[in-house]
Structures are given as structure tokens and as C-alpha cells.
mmCIF file of N, CA and C in Angstrom:
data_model
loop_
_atom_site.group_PDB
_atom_site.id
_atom_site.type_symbol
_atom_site.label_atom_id
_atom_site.label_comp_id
_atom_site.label_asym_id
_atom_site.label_seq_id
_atom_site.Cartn_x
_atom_site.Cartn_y
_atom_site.Cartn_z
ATOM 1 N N UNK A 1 -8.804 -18.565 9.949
ATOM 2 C CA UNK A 1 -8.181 -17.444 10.613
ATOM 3 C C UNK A 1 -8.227 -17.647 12.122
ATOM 4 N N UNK A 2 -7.059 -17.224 12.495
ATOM 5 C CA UNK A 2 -7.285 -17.390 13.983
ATOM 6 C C UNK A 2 -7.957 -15.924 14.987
ATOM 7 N N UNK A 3 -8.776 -16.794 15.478
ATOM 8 C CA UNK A 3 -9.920 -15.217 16.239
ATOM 9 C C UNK A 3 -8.557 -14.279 17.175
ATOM 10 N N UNK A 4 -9.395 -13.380 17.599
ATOM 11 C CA UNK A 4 -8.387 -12.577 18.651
ATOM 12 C C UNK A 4 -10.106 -11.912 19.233
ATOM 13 N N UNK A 5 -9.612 -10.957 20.478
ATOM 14 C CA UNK A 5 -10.315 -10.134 21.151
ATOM 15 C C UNK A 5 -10.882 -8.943 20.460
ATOM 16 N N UNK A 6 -11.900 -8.620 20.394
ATOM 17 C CA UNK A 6 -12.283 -6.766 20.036
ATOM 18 C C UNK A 6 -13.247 -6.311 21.338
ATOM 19 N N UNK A 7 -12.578 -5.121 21.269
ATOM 20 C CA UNK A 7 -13.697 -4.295 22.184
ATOM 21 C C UNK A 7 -13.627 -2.838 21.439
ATOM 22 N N UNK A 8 -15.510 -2.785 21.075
ATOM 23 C CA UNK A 8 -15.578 -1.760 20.598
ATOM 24 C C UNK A 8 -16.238 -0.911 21.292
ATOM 25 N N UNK A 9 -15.631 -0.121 21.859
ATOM 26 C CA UNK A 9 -16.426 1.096 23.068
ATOM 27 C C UNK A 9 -16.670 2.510 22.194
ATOM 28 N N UNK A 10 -17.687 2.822 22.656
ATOM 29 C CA UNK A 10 -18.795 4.092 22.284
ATOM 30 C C UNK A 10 -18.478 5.101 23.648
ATOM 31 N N UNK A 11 -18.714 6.037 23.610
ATOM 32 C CA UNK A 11 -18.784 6.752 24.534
ATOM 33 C C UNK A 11 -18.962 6.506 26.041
ATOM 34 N N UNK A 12 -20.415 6.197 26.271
ATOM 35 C CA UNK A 12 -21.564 5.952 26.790
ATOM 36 C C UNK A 12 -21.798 4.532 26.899
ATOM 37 N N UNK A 13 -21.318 3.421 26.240
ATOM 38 C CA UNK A 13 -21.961 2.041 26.501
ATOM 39 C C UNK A 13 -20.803 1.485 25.699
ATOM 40 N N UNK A 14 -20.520 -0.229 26.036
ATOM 41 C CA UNK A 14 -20.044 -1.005 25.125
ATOM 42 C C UNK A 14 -20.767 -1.086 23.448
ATOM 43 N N UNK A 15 -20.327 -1.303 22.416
ATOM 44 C CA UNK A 15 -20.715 -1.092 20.749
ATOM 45 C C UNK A 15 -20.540 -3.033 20.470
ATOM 46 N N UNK A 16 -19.808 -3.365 21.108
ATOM 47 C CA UNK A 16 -19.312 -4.597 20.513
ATOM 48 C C UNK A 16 -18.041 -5.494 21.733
ATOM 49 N N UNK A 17 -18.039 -6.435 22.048
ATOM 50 C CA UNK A 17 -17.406 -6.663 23.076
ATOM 51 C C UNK A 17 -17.244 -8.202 22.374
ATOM 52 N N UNK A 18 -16.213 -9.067 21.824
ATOM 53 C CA UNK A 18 -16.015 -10.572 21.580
ATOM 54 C C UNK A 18 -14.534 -10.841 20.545
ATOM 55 N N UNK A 19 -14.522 -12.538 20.183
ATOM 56 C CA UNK A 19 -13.866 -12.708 19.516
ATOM 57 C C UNK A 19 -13.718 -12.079 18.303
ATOM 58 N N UNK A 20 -13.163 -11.521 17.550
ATOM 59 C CA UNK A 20 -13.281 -11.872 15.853
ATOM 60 C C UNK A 20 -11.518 -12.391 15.124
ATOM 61 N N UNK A 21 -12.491 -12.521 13.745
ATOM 62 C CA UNK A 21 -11.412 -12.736 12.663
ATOM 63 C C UNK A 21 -10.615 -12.103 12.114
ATOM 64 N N UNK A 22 -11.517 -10.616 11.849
ATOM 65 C CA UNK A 22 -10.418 -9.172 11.667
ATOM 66 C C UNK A 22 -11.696 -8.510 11.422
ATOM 67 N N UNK A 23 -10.713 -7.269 11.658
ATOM 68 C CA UNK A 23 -11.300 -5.847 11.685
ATOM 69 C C UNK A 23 -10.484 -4.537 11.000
ATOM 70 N N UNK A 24 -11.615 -4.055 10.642
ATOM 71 C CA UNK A 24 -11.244 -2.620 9.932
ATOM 72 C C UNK A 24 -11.466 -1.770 10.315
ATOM 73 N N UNK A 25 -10.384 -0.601 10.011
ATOM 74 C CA UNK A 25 -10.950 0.399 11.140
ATOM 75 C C UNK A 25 -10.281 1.742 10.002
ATOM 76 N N UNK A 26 -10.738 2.902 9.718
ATOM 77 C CA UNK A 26 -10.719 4.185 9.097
ATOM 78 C C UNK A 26 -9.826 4.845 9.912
ATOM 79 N N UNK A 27 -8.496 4.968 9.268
ATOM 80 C CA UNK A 27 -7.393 6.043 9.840
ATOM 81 C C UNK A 27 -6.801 7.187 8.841
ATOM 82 N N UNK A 28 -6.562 7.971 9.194
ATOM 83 C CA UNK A 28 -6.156 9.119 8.592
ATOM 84 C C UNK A 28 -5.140 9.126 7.828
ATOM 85 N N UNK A 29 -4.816 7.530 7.584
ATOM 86 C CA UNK A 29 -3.852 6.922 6.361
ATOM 87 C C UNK A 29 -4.368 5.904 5.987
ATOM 88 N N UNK A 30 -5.910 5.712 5.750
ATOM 89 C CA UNK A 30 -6.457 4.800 5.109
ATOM 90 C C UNK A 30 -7.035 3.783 5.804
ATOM 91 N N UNK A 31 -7.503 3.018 5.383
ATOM 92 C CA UNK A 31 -8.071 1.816 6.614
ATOM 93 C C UNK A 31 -7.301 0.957 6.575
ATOM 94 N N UNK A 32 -6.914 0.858 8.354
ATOM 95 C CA UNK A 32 -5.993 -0.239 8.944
ATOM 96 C C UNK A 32 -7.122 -1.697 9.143
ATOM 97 N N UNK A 33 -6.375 -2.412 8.561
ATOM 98 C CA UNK A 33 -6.579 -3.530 8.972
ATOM 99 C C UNK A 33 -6.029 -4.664 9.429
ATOM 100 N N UNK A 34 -6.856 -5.043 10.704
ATOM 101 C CA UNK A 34 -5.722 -5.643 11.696
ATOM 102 C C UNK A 34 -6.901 -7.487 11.794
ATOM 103 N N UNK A 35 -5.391 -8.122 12.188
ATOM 104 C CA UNK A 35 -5.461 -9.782 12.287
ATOM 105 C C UNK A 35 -4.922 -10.187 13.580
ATOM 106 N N UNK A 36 -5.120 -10.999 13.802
ATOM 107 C CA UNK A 36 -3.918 -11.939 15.245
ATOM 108 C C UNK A 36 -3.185 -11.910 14.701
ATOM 109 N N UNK A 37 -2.530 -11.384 16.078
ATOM 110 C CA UNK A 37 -1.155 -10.965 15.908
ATOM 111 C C UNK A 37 0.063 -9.940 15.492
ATOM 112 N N UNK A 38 -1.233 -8.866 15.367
ATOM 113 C CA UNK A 38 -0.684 -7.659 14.842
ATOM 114 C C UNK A 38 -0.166 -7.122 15.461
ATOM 115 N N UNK A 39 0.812 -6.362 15.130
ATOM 116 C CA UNK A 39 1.966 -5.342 15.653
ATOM 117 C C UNK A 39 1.131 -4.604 16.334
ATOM 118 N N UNK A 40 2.125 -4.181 17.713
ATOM 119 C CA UNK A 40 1.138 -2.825 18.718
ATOM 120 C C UNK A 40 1.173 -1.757 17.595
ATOM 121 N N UNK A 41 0.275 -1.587 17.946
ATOM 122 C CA UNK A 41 -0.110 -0.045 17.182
ATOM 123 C C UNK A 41 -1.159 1.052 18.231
ATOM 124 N N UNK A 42 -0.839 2.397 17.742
ATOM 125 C CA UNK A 42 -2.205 3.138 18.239
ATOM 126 C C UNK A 42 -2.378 4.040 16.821
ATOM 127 N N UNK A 43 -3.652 4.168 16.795
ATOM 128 C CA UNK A 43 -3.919 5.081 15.897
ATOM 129 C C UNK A 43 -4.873 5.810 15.687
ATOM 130 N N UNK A 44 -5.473 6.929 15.129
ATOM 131 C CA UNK A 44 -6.298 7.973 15.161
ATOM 132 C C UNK A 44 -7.477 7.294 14.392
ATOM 133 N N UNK A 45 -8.754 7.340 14.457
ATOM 134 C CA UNK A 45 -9.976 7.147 13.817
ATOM 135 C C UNK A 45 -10.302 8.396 13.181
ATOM 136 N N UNK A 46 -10.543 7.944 12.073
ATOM 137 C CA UNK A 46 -11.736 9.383 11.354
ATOM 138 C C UNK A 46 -13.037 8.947 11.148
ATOM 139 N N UNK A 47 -13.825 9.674 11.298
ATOM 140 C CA UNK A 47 -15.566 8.962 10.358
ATOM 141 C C UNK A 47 -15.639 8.383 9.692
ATOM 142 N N UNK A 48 -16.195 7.015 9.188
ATOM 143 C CA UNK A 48 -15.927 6.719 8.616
ATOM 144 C C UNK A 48 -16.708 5.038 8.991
ATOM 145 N N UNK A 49 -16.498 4.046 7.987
ATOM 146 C CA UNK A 49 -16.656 2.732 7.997
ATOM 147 C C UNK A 49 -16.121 1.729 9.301
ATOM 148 N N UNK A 50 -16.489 1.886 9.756
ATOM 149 C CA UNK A 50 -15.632 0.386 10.506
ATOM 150 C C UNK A 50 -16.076 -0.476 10.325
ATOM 151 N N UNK A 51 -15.597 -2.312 10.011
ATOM 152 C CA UNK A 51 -15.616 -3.248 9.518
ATOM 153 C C UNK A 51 -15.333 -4.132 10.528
ATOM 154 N N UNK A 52 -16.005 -5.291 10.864
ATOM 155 C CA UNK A 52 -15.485 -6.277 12.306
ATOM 156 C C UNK A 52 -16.228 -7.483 11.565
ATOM 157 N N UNK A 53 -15.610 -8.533 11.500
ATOM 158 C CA UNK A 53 -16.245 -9.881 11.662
ATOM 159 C C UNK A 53 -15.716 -10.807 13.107
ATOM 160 N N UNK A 54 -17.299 -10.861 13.296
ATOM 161 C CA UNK A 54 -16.920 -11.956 14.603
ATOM 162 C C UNK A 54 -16.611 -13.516 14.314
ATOM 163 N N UNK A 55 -16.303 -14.441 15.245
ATOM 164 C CA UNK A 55 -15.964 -15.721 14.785
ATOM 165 C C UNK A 55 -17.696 -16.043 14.791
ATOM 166 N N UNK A 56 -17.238 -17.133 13.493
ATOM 167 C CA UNK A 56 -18.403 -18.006 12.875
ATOM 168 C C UNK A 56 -19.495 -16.886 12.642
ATOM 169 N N UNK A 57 -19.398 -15.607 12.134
ATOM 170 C CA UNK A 57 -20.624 -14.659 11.890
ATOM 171 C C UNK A 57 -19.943 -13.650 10.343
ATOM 172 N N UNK A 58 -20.929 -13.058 9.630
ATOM 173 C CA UNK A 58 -20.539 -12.393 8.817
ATOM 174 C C UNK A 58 -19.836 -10.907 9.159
ATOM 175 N N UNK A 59 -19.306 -10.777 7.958
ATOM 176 C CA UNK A 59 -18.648 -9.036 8.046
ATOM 177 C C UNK A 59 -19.769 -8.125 8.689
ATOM 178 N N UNK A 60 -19.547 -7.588 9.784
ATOM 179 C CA UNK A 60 -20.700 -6.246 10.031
ATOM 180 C C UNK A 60 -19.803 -4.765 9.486
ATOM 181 N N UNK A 61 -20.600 -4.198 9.978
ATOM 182 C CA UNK A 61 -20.540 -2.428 9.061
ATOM 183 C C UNK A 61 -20.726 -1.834 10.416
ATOM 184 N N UNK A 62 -20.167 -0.827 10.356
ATOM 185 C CA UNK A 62 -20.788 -0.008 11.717
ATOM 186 C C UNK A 62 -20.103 1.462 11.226
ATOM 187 N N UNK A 63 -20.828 2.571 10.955
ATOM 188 C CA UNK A 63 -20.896 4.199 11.015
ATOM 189 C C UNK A 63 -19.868 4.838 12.262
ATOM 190 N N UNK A 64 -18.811 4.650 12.382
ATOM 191 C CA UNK A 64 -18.134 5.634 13.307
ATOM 192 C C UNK A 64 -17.965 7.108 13.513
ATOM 193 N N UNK A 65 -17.605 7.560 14.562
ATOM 194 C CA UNK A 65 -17.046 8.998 14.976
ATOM 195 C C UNK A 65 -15.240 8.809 15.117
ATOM 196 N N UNK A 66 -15.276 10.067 14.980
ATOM 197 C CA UNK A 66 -13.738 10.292 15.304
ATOM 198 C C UNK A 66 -13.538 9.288 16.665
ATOM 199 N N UNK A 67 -12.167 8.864 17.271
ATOM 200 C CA UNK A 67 -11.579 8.272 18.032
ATOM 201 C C UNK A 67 -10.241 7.711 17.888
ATOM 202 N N UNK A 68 -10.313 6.437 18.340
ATOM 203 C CA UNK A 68 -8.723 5.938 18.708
ATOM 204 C C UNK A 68 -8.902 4.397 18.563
ATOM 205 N N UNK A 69 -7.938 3.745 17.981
ATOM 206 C CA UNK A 69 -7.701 2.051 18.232
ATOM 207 C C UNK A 69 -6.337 1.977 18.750
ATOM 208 N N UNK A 70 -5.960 0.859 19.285
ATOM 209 C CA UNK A 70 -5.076 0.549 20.050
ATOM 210 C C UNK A 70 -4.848 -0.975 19.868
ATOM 211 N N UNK A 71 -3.936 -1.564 19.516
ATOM 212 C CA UNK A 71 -3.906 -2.945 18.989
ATOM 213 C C UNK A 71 -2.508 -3.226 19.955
ATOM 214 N N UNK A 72 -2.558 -3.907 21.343
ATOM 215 C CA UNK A 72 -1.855 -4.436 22.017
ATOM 216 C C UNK A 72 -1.763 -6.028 22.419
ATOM 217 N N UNK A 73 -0.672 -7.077 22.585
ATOM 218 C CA UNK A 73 -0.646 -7.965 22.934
ATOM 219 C C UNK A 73 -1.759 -8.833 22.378
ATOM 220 N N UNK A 74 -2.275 -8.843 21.142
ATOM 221 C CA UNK A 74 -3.073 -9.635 20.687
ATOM 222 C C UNK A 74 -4.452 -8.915 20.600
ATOM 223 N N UNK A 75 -4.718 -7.457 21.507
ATOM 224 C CA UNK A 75 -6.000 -7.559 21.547
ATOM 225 C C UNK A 75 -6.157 -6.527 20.696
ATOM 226 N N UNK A 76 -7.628 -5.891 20.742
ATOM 227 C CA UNK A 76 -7.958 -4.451 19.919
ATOM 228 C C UNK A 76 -8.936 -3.843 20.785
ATOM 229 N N UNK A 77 -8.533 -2.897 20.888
ATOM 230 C CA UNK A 77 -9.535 -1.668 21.809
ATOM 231 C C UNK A 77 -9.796 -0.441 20.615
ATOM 232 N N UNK A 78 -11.285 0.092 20.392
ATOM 233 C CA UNK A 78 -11.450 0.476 19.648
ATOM 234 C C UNK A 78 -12.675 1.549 20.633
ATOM 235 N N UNK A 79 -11.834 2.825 20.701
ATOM 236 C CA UNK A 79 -12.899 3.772 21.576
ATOM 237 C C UNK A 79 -13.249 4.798 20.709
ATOM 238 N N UNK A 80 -14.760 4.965 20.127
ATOM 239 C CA UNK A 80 -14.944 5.992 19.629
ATOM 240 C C UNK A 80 -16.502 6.968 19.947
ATOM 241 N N UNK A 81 -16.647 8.217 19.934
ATOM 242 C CA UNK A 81 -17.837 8.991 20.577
ATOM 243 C C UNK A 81 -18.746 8.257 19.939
ATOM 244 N N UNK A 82 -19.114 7.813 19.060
ATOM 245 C CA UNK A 82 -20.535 7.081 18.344
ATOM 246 C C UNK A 82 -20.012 5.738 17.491
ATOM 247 N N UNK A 83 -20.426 5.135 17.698
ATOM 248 C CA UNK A 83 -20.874 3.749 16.657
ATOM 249 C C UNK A 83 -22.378 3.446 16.065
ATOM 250 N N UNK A 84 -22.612 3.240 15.100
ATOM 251 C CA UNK A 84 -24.099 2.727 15.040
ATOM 252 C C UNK A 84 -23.977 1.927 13.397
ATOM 253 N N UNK A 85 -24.829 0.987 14.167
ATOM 254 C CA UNK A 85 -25.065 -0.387 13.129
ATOM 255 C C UNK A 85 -26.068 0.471 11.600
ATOM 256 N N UNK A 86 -25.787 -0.075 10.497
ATOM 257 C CA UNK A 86 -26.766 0.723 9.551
ATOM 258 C C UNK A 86 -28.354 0.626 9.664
ATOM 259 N N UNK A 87 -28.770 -0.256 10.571
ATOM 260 C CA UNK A 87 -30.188 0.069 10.974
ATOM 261 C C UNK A 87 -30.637 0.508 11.989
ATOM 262 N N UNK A 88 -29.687 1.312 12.656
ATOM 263 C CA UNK A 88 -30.089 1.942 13.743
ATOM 264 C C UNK A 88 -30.148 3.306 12.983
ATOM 265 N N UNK A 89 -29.484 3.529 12.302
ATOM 266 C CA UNK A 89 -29.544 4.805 11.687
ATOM 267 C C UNK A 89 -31.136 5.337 10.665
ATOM 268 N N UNK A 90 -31.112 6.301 11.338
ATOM 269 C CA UNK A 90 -32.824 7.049 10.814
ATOM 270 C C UNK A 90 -32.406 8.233 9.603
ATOM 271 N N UNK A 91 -32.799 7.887 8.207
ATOM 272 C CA UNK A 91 -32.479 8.453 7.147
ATOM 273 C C UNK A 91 -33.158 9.967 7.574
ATOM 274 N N UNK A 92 -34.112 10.444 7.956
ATOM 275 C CA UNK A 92 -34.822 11.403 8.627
ATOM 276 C C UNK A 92 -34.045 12.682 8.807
ATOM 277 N N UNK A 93 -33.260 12.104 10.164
ATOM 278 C CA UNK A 93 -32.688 12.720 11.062
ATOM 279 C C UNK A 93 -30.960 12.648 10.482
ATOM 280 N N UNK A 94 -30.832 11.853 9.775
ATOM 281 C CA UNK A 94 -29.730 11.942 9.014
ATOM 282 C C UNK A 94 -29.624 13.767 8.075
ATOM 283 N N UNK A 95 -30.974 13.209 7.186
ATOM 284 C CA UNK A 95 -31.111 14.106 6.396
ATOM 285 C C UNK A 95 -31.333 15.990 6.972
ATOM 286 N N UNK A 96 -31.904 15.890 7.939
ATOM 287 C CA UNK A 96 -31.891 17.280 8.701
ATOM 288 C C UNK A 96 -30.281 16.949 9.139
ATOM 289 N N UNK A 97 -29.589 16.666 10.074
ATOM 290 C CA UNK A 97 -28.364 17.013 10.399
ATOM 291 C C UNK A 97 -27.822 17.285 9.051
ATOM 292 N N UNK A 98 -28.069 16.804 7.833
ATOM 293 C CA UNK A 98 -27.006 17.149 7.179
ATOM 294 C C UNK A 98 -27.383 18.785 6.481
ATOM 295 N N UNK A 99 -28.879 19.004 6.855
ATOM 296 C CA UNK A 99 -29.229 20.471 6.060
ATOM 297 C C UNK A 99 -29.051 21.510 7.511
ATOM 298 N N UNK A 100 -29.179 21.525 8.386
ATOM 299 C CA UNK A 100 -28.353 22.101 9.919
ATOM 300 C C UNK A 100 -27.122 22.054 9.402
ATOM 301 N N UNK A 101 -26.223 21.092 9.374
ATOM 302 C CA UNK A 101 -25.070 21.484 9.144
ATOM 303 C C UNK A 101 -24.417 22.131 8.186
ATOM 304 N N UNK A 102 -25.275 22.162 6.696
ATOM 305 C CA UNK A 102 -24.935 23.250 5.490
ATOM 306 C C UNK A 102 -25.440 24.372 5.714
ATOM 307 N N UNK A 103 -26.628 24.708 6.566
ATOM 308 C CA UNK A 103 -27.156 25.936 6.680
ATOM 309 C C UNK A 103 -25.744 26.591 7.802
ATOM 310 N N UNK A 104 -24.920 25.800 8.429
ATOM 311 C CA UNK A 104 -24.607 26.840 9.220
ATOM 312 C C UNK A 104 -23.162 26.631 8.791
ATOM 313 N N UNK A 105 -22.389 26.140 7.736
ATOM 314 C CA UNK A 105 -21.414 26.483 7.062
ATOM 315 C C UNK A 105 -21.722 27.760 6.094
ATOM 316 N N UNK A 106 -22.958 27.961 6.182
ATOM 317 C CA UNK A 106 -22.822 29.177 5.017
ATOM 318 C C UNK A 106 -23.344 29.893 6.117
ATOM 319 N N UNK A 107 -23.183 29.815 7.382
ATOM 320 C CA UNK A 107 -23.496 31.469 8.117
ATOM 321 C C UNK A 107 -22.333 32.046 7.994
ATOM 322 N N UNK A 108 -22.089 33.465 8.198
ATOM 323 C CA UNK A 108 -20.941 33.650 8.518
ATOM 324 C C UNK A 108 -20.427 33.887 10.125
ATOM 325 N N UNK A 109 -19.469 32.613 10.483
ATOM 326 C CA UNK A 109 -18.985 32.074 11.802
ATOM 327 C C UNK A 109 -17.594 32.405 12.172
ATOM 328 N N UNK A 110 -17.353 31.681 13.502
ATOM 329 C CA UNK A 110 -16.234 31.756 13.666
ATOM 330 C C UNK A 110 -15.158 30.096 13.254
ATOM 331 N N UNK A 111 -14.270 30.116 12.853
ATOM 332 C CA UNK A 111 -13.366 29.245 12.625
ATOM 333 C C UNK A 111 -13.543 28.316 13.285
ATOM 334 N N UNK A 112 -13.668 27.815 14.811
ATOM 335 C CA UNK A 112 -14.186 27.092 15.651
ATOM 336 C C UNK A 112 -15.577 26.427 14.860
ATOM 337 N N UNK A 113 -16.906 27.306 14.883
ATOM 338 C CA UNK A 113 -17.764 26.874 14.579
ATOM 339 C C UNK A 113 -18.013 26.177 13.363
ATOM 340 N N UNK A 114 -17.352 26.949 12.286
ATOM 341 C CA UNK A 114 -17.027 26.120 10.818
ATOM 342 C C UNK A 114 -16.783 25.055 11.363
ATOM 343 N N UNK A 115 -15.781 24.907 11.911
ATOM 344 C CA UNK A 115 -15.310 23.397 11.650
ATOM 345 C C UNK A 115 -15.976 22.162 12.337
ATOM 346 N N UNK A 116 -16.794 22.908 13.539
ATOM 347 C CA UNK A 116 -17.563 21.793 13.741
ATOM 348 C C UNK A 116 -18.761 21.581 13.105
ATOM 349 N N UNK A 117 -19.636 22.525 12.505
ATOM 350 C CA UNK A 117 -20.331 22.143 11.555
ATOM 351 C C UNK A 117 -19.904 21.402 10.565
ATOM 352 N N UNK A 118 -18.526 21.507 9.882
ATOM 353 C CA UNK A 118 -18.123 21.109 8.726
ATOM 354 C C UNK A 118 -17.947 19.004 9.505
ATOM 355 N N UNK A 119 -17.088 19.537 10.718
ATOM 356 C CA UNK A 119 -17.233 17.675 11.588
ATOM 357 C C UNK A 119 -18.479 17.346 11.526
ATOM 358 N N UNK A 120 -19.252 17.824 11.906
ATOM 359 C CA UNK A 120 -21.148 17.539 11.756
ATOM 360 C C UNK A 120 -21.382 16.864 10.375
ATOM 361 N N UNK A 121 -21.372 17.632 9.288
ATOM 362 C CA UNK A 121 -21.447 17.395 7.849
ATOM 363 C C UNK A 121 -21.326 16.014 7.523
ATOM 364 N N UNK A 122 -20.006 15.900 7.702
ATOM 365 C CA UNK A 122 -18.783 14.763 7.385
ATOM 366 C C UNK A 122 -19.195 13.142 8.106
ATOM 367 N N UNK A 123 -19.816 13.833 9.565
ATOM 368 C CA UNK A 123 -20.346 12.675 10.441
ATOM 369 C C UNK A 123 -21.823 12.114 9.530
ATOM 370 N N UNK A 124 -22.650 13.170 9.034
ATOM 371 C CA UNK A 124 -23.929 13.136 9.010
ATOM 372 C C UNK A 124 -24.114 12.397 7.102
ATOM 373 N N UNK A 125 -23.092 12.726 6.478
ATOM 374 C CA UNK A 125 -22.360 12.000 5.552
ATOM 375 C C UNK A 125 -22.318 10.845 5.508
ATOM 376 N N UNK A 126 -21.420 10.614 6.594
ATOM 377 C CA UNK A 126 -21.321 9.128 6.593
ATOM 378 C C UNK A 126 -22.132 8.102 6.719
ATOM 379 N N UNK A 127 -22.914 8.468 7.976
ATOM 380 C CA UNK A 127 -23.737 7.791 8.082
ATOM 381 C C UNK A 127 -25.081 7.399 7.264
ATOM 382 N N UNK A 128 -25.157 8.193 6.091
ATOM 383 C CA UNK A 128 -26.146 8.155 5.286
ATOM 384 C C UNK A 128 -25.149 7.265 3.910
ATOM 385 N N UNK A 129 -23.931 6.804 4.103
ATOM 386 C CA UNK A 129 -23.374 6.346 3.167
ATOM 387 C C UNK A 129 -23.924 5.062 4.070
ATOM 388 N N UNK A 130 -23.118 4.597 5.226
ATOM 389 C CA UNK A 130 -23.167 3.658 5.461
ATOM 390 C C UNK A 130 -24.777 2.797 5.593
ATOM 391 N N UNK A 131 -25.450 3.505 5.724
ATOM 392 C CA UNK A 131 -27.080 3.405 5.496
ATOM 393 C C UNK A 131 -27.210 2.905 4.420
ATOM 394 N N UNK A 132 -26.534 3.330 3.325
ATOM 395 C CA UNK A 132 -26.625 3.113 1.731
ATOM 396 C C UNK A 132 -26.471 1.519 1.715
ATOM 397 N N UNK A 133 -24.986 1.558 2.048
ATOM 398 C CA UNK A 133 -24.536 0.062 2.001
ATOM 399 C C UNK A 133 -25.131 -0.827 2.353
ATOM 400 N N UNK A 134 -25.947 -0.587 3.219
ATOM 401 C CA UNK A 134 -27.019 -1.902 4.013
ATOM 402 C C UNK A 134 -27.625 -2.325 3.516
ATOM 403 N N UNK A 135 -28.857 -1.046 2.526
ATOM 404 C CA UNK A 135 -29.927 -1.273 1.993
ATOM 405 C C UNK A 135 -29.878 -2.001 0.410
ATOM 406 N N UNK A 136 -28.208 -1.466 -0.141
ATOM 407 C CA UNK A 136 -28.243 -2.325 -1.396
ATOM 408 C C UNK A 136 -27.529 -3.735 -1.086
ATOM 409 N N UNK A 137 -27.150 -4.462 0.244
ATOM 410 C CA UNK A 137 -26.557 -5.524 -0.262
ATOM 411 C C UNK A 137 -28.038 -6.625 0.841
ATOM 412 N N UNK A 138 -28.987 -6.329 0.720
ATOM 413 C CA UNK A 138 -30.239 -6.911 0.933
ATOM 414 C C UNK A 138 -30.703 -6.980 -0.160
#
């Protein structure tokens, strides 16, 4: 395969900055997956999996937040509020965000607040999936 550029930006810091082979990325029509040479595109991120192999290294996993990819002139820009590798993630603190966030879908709120608890949920979800994945393919 021929490599291309990724830059995976987090909020707050670079997530991933190099060549790879391809990458996957969670869109709100399924996961795009992009190669050299792919058509410009922009597109919406949901929570979810993202998938990157670098050149000469294996498939990584990484836990996303909502955001944006952008696949121009060969490259990929991939900006989203959180990234985290499955061992950065603390089953702990997973597990309280996800009982915070059911305790306060069943308050009774405002529409606003639902839904970001319910985004909370969904985030706090994921990341305990993608946690999953780590621990069974060791």
C-alpha cells in the first residue's frame, strides 16, 4: 500500500501526527475508510472507533469524540475533542461516567441537558467498548 499523511488532532494536543497505510474513521454513514488517494472529502465524526495503521506498524484502535475529517490532496486531517488509545482508558472512571450519566437521564431535565447526558452515555460507552477490544485481542 502506498503510505499517505495523517494528522490526528485532539483538542488540546496532537493524538497522532505520521505516515500511514489507511485509516478508519466513524461517520454518521458508517465508517469511512480512506487510502492514497482518496477523493476530497469532509465529513462528520461520531463516537466511536477510529482505526489508523502507520507504515511498517500494526492496526491501532483509538476511542473518539464527536468531530470532523477532512481528506484533501492526499492528506487526512482528523480533529476531534478526545482521542484515547485503549490503555489510557481507566475502566473506573469509565464506569462512574457511565452511572452519572444514567442517573441524570432519569432526572427530570431540560432537553439540552438530556442530550448531553445522553452524548456523555454514548461517549462513556464507547470507550468501555473500545477498552474491551484491547483486552481480548492480548
Amino acid at each position: 500500500m502506498e503510505p499517505f499523511q495523517v494528522n490526528i488532532l485532539e483538542t488540546d494536543a496532537p493524538f497522532f501526527e505520521g505516515k500511514c497505510d489507511s485509516l478508519i474513521v466513524p461517520t454518521l454513514d458508517g465508517a469511512l475508510g480512506i487510502l492514497a488517494h482518496h477523493s476530497n472529502v469532509i465529513a462528520a465524526i461520531i463516537p466511536g472507533s477510529l482505526y489508523y495503521k502507520p507504515v511498517d506498524g500494526e492496526m491501532q484502535e483509538a476511542a473518539v469524540s464527536e468531530g470532523l475529517v477532512e481528506v484533501e490532496n492526499g492528506r487526512a486531517l482528523v480533529l476531534v475533542n478526545t482521542a484515547e488509545r485503549p490503555e489510557e482508558i481507566d475502566d473506573n472512571r469509565v464506569r462512574r461516567a457511565i452511572e452519572e450519566a444514567e442517573d441524570a437521564l432519569l432526572r427530570k431535565s431540560s432537553i439540552q441537558e438530556y442530550r448531553m447526558a445522553e452524548a456523555n452515555l454514548n461517549r462513556a460507552l464507547n470507550r468501555l467498548r473500545v477498552k474491551g477490544h484491547s483486552t481480548q485481542r492480548k
